Short mmCIF file of C-alpha atoms and ligand atoms in Angstrom, two decimals:
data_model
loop_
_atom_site.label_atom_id
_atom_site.label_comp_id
_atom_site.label_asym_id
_atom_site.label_seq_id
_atom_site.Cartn_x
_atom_site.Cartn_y
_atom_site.Cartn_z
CA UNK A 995 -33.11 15.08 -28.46
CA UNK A 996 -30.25 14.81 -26.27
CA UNK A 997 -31.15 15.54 -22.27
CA UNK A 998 -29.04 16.55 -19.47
CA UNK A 999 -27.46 13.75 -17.40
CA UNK A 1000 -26.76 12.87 -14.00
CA UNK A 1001 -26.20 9.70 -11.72
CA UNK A 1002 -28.53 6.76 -11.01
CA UNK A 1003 -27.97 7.09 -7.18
CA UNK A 1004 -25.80 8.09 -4.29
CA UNK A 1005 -22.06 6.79 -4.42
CA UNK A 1006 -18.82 7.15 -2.22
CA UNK A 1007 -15.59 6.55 -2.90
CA UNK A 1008 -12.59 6.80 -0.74
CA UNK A 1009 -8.75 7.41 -0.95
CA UNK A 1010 -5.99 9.53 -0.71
CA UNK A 1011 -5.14 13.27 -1.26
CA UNK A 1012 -2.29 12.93 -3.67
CA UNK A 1013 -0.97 16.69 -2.65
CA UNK A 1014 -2.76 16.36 0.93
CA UNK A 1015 -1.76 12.31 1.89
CA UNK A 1016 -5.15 13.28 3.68
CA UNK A 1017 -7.56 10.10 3.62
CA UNK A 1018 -11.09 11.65 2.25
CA UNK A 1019 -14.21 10.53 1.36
CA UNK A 1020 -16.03 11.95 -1.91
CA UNK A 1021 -19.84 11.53 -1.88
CA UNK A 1022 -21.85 12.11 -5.20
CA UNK A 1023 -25.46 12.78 -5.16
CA UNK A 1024 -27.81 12.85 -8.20
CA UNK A 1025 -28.78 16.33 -8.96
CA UNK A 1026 -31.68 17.95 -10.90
CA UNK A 1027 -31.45 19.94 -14.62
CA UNK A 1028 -29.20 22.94 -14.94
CA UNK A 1029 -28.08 22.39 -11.40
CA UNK A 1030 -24.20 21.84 -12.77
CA UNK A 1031 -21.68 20.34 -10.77
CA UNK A 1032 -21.26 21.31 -7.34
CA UNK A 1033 -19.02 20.83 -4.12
CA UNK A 1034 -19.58 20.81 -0.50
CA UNK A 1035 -16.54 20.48 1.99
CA UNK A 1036 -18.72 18.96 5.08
CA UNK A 1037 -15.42 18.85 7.29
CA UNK A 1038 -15.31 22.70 6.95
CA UNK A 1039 -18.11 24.55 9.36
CA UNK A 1040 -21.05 26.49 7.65
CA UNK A 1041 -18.96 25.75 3.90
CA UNK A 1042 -21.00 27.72 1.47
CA UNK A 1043 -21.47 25.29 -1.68
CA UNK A 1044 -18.87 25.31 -4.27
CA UNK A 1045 -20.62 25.76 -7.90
CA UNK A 1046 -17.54 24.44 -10.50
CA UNK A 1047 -16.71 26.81 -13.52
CA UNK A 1048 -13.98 28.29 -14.85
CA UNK A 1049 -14.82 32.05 -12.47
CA UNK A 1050 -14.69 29.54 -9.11
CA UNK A 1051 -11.19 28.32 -9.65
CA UNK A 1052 -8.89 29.65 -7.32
CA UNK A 1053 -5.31 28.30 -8.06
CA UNK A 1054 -3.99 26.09 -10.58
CA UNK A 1055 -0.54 25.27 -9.88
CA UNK A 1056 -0.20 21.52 -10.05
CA UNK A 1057 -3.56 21.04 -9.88
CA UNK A 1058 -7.14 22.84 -10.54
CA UNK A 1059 -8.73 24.07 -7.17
CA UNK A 1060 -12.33 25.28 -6.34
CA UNK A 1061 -12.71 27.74 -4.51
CA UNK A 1062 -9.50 29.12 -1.71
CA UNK A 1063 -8.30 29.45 1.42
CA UNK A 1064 -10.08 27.08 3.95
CA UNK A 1065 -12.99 26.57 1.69
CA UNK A 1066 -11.31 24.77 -1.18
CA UNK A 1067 -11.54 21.60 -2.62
CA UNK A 1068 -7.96 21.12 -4.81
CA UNK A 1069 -7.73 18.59 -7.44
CA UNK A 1070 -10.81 18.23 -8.91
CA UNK A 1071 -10.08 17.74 -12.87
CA UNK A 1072 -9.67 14.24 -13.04
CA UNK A 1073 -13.20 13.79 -11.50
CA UNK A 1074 -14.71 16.43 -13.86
CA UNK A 1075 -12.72 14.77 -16.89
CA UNK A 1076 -15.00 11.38 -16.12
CA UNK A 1077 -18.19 13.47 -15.90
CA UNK A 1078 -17.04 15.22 -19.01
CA UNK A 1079 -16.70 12.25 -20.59
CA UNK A 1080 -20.02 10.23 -19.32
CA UNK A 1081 -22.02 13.29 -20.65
CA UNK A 1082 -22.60 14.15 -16.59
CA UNK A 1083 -23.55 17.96 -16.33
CA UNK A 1084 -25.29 18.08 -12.97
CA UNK A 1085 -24.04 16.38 -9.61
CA UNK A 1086 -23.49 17.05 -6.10
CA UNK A 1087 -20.88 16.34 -4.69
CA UNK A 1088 -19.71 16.03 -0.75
CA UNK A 1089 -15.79 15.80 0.37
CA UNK A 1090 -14.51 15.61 3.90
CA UNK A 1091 -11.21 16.70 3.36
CA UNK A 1092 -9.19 19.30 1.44
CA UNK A 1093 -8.48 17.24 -2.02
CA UNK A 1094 -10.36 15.10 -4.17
CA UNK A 1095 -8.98 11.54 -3.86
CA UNK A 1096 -6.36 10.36 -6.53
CA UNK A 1097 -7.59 7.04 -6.68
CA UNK A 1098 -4.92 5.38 -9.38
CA UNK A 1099 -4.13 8.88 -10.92
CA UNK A 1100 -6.31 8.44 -14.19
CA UNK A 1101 -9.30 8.54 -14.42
CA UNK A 1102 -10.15 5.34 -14.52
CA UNK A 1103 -11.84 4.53 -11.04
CA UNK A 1104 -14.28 7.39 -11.46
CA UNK A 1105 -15.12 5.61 -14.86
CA UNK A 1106 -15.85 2.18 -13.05
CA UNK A 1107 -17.54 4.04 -10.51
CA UNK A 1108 -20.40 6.10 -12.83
CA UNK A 1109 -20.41 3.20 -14.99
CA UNK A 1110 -21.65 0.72 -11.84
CA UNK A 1111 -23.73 3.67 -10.62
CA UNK A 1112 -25.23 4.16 -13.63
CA UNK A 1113 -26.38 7.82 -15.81
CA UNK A 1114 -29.87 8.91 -15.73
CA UNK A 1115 -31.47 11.18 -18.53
CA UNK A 1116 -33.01 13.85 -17.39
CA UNK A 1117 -36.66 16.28 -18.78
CA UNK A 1118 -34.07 18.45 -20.13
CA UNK A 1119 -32.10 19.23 -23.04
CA UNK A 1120 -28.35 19.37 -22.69
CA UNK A 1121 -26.60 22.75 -23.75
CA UNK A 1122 -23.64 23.30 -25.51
CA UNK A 1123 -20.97 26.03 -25.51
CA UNK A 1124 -20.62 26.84 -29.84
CA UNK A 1125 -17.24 28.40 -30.42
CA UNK A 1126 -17.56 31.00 -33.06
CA UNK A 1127 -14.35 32.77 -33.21
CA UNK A 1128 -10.68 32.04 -32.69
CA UNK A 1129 -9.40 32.26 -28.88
CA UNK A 1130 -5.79 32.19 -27.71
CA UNK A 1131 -4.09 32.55 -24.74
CA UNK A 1132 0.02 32.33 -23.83
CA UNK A 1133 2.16 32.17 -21.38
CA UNK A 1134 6.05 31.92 -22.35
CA UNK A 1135 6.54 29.49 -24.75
CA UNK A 1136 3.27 27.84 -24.10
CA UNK A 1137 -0.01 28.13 -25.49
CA UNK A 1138 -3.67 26.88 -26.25
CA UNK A 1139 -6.21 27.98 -28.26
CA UNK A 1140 -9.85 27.46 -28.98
CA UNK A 1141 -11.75 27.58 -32.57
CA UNK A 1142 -14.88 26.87 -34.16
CA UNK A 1143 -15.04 23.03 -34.92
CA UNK A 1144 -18.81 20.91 -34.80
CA UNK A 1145 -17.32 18.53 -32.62
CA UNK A 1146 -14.64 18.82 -29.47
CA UNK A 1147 -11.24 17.58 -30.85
CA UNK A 1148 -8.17 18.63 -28.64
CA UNK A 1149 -4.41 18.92 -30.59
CA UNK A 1150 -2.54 18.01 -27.46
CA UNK A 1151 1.41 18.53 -27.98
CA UNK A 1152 3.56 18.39 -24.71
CA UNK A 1153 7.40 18.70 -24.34
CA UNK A 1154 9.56 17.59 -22.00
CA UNK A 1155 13.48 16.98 -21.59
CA UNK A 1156 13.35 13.56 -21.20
CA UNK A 1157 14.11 10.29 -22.98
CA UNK A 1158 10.97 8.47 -22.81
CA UNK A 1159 8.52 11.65 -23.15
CA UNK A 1160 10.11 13.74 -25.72
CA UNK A 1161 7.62 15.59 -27.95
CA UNK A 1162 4.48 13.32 -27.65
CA UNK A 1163 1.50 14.64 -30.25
CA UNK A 1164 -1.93 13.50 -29.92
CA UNK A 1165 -5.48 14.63 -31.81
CA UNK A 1166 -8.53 13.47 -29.99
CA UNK A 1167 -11.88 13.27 -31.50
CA UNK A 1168 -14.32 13.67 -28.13
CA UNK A 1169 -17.07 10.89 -27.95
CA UNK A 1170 -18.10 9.32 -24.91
CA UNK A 1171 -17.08 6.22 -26.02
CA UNK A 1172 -13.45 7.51 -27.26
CA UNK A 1173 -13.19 8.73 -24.08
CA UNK A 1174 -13.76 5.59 -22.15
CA UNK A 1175 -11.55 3.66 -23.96
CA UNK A 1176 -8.55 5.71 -25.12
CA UNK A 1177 -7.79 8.77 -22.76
CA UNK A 1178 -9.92 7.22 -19.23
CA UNK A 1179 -6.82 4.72 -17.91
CA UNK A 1180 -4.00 7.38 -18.48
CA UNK A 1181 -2.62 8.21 -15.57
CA UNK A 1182 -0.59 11.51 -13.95
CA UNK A 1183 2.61 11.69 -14.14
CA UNK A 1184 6.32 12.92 -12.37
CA UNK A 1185 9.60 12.97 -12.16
CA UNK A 1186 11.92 11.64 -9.42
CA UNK A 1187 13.58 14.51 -9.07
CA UNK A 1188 11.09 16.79 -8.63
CA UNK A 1189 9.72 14.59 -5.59
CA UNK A 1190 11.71 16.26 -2.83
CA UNK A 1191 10.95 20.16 -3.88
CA UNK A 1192 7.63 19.34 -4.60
CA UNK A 1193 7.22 17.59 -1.02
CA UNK A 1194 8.92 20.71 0.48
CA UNK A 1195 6.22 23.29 -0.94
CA UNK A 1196 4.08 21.03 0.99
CA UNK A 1197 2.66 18.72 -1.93
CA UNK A 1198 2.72 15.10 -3.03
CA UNK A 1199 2.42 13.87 0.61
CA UNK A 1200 0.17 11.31 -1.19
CA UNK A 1201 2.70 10.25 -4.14
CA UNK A 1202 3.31 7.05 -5.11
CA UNK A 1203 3.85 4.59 -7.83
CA UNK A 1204 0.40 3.28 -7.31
CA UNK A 1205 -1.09 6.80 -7.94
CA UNK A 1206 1.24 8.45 -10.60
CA UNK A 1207 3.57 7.16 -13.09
CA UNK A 1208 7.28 8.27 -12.32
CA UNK A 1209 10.09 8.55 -14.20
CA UNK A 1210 14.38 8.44 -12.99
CA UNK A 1211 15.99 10.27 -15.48
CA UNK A 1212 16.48 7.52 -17.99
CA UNK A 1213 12.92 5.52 -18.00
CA UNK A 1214 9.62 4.85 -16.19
CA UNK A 1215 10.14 3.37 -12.73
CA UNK A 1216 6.40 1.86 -12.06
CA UNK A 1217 7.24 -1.71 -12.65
CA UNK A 1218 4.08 -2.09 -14.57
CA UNK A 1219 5.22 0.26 -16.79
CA UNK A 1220 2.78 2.40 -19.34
CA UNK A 1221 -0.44 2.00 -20.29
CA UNK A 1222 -0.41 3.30 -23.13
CA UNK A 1223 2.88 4.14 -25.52
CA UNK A 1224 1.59 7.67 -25.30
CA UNK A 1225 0.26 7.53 -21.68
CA UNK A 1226 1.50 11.00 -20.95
CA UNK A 1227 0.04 12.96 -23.60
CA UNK A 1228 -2.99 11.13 -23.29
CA UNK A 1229 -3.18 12.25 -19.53
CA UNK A 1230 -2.46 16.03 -20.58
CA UNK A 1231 -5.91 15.54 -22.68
CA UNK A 1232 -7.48 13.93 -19.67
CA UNK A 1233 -6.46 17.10 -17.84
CA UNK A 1234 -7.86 19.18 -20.72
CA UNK A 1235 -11.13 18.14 -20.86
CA UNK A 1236 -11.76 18.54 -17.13
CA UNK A 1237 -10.45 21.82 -17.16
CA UNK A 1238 -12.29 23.15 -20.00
CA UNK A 1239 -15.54 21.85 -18.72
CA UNK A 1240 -15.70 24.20 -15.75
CA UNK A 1241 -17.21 26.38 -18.98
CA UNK A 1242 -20.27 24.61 -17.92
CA UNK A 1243 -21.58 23.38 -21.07
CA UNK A 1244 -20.38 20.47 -23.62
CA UNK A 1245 -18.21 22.01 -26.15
CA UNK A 1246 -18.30 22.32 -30.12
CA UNK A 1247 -14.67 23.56 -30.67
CA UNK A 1248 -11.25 22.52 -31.71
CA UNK A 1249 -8.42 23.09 -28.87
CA UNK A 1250 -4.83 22.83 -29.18
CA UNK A 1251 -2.06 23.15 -26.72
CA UNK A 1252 1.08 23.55 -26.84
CA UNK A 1253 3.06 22.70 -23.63
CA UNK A 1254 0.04 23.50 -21.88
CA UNK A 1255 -1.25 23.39 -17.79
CA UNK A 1256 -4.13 23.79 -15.33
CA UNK A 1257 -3.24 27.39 -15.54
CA UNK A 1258 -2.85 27.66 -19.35
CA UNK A 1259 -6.82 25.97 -19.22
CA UNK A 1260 -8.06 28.06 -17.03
CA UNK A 1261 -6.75 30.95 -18.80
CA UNK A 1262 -8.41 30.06 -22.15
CA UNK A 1263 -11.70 29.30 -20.43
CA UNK A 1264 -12.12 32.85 -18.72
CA UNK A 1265 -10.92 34.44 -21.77
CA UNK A 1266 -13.28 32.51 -24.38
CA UNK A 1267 -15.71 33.61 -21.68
CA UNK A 1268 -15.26 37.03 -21.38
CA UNK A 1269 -15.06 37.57 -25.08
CA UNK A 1270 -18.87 37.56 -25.88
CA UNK A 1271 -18.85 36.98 -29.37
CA UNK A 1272 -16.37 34.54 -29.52
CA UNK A 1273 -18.90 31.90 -28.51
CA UNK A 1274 -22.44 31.54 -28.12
CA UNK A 1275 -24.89 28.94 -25.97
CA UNK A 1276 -27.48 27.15 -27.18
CA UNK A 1277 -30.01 24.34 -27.02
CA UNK A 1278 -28.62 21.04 -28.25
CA UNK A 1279 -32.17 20.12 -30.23
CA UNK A 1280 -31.12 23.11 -32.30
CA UNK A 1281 -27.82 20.94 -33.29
CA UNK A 1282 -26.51 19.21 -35.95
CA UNK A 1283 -26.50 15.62 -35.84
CA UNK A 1284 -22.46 14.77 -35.98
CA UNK A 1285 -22.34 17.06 -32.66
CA UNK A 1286 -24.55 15.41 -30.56
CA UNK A 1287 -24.05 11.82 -31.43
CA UNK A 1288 -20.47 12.09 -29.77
CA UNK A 1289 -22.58 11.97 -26.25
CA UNK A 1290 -23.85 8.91 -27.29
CA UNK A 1291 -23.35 6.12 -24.58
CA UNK A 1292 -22.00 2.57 -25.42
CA UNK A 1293 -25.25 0.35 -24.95
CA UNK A 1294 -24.58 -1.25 -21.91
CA UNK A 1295 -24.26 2.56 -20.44
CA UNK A 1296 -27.53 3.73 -22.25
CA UNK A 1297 -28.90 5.71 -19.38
CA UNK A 1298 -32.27 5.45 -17.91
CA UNK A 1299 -35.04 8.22 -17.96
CA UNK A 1300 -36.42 9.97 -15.17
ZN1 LIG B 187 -3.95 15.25 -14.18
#
């Protein structure tokens, strides 16, 4: 039997808006069984809570935001991508600013934080989101698409005109511990030239080589340098997974993208969603083995039972 999850205890973390440069503060609170993951801007007067999924999303260019106009809270899919990958389905979480801090532009931070926080099982069984029928969305030249598969496996592919991205290709088999280890750590990415037009429509006050990789037009200009040879594709399926859990269930299908975005995701989701027999919901004690096991935590995250 595999049971809903949330967080040990309270937690806060604090940094930067990487759109906003706003300082904020990001406040998760356990939360009970089919309560999902929701926001609360407590800098905004009388904010009505946020409930994340795929219908709440207000605009996705250069990043996913819940919700819009002064009730908003922008650049939330790195933060889902950790609960995504934890097995997390139900926390509450309070912001005091605009944007969901960018911490080192990965992932990775809201890993260390849930893993020193802790998951706690809860008297419920989780539910999953069964694909059952081919789903496909474009825009352009790009594209994703969703399919039936036992397990979630995303077919990343992402383009881009320069030397050190090219055409980068990735398949990822989704298990909690996969996730931890190979897609966690990879961080956002952007290039130089892009900086001042981006700053001018008002976003990336926040940028900076300790929150993004960024690249001149030859090579990466983080003196660190990558993470990962395949850092950047690996971030686009970072990106995925928190954008394709505002379905509100864990998944049991194969996505693949193809120069894909925020936008692209969201796209899929509402479509997958409003196409009734393209998927169906059910209990994961009704599952086969091979698609629950990916939820499995490494032992020293095993969580606790309420
Ligand atoms: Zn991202």
């Amino acid at each position: 039997m595999l049971n809903q999850r949330t967080i040990a205890k309270k937690v806060s973390v604090t940094g930067i808006g990487i759109h906003s440069g706003k300082k904020v503060t990001l406040t998760l609170h356990p939360a009970v069984a089919d309560f999902g993951v929701q926001f609360k801007r407590t800098d905004v007067p009388n904010a009505s809570v946020l409930r994340a999924n795929a219908e709440t999303v207000g605009a996705t260019e250069n990043n996913t935001t819940i919700g819009a106009g002064v009730n908003a809270v922008h650049t939330v899919e790195h933060l889902l991508s950790a609960f995504y990958g934890f097995g997390i389905d139900n926390v509450y979480c309070e912001i005091d600013g605009p944007e969901v801090p960018i911490m080192d532009g990965s992932g990775a931070s809201f890993v260390f934080l849930l893993k020193e926080t802790g998951i706690v099982s809860l008297n419920k069984s989780k539910k999953f989101l069964i694909v059952l029928e081919k789903v496909r969305v474009e825009v352009d030249d790009k594209w994703a698409e969703i399919e039936p598969s036992s397990k979630l496996i995303i077919d990343s592919t992402i383009v881009f005109a320069h030397p050190t991205i090219k055409s980068q290709n990735k398949v990822f088999e989704f298990s909690c511990e996969n996730y931890i280890n190979e897609i966690g750590r990879a961080r956002t990415f952007g290039m130089l030239k892009d900086v001042d037009a981006l700053k001018r429509k008002g976003l990336i006050k926040g940028g900076s080589l300790d929150n993004a990789i960024v690249l001149d037009d030859y090579k990466v200009v983080n003196p660190e340098g990558l993470r990962f040879v395949d850092e950047f594709v690996r971030h686009k399926i970072l990106d995925t997974i928190g954008d394709i859990s505002l379905l509100g269930h864990e998944i049991a299908g194969k996505i693949t993208t193809f120069k894909s975005g925020h936008n692209l995701h969201n796209l899929l989701c509402r479509k997958l969603l409003a196409t009734p027999s393209a998927y169906e919901i059910v209990s994961a004690a009704s599952l086969e083995r091979e698609t629950v096991e990916a939820f499995a935590l490494p032992r020293a995250l095993a969580p606790s039972f309420h």
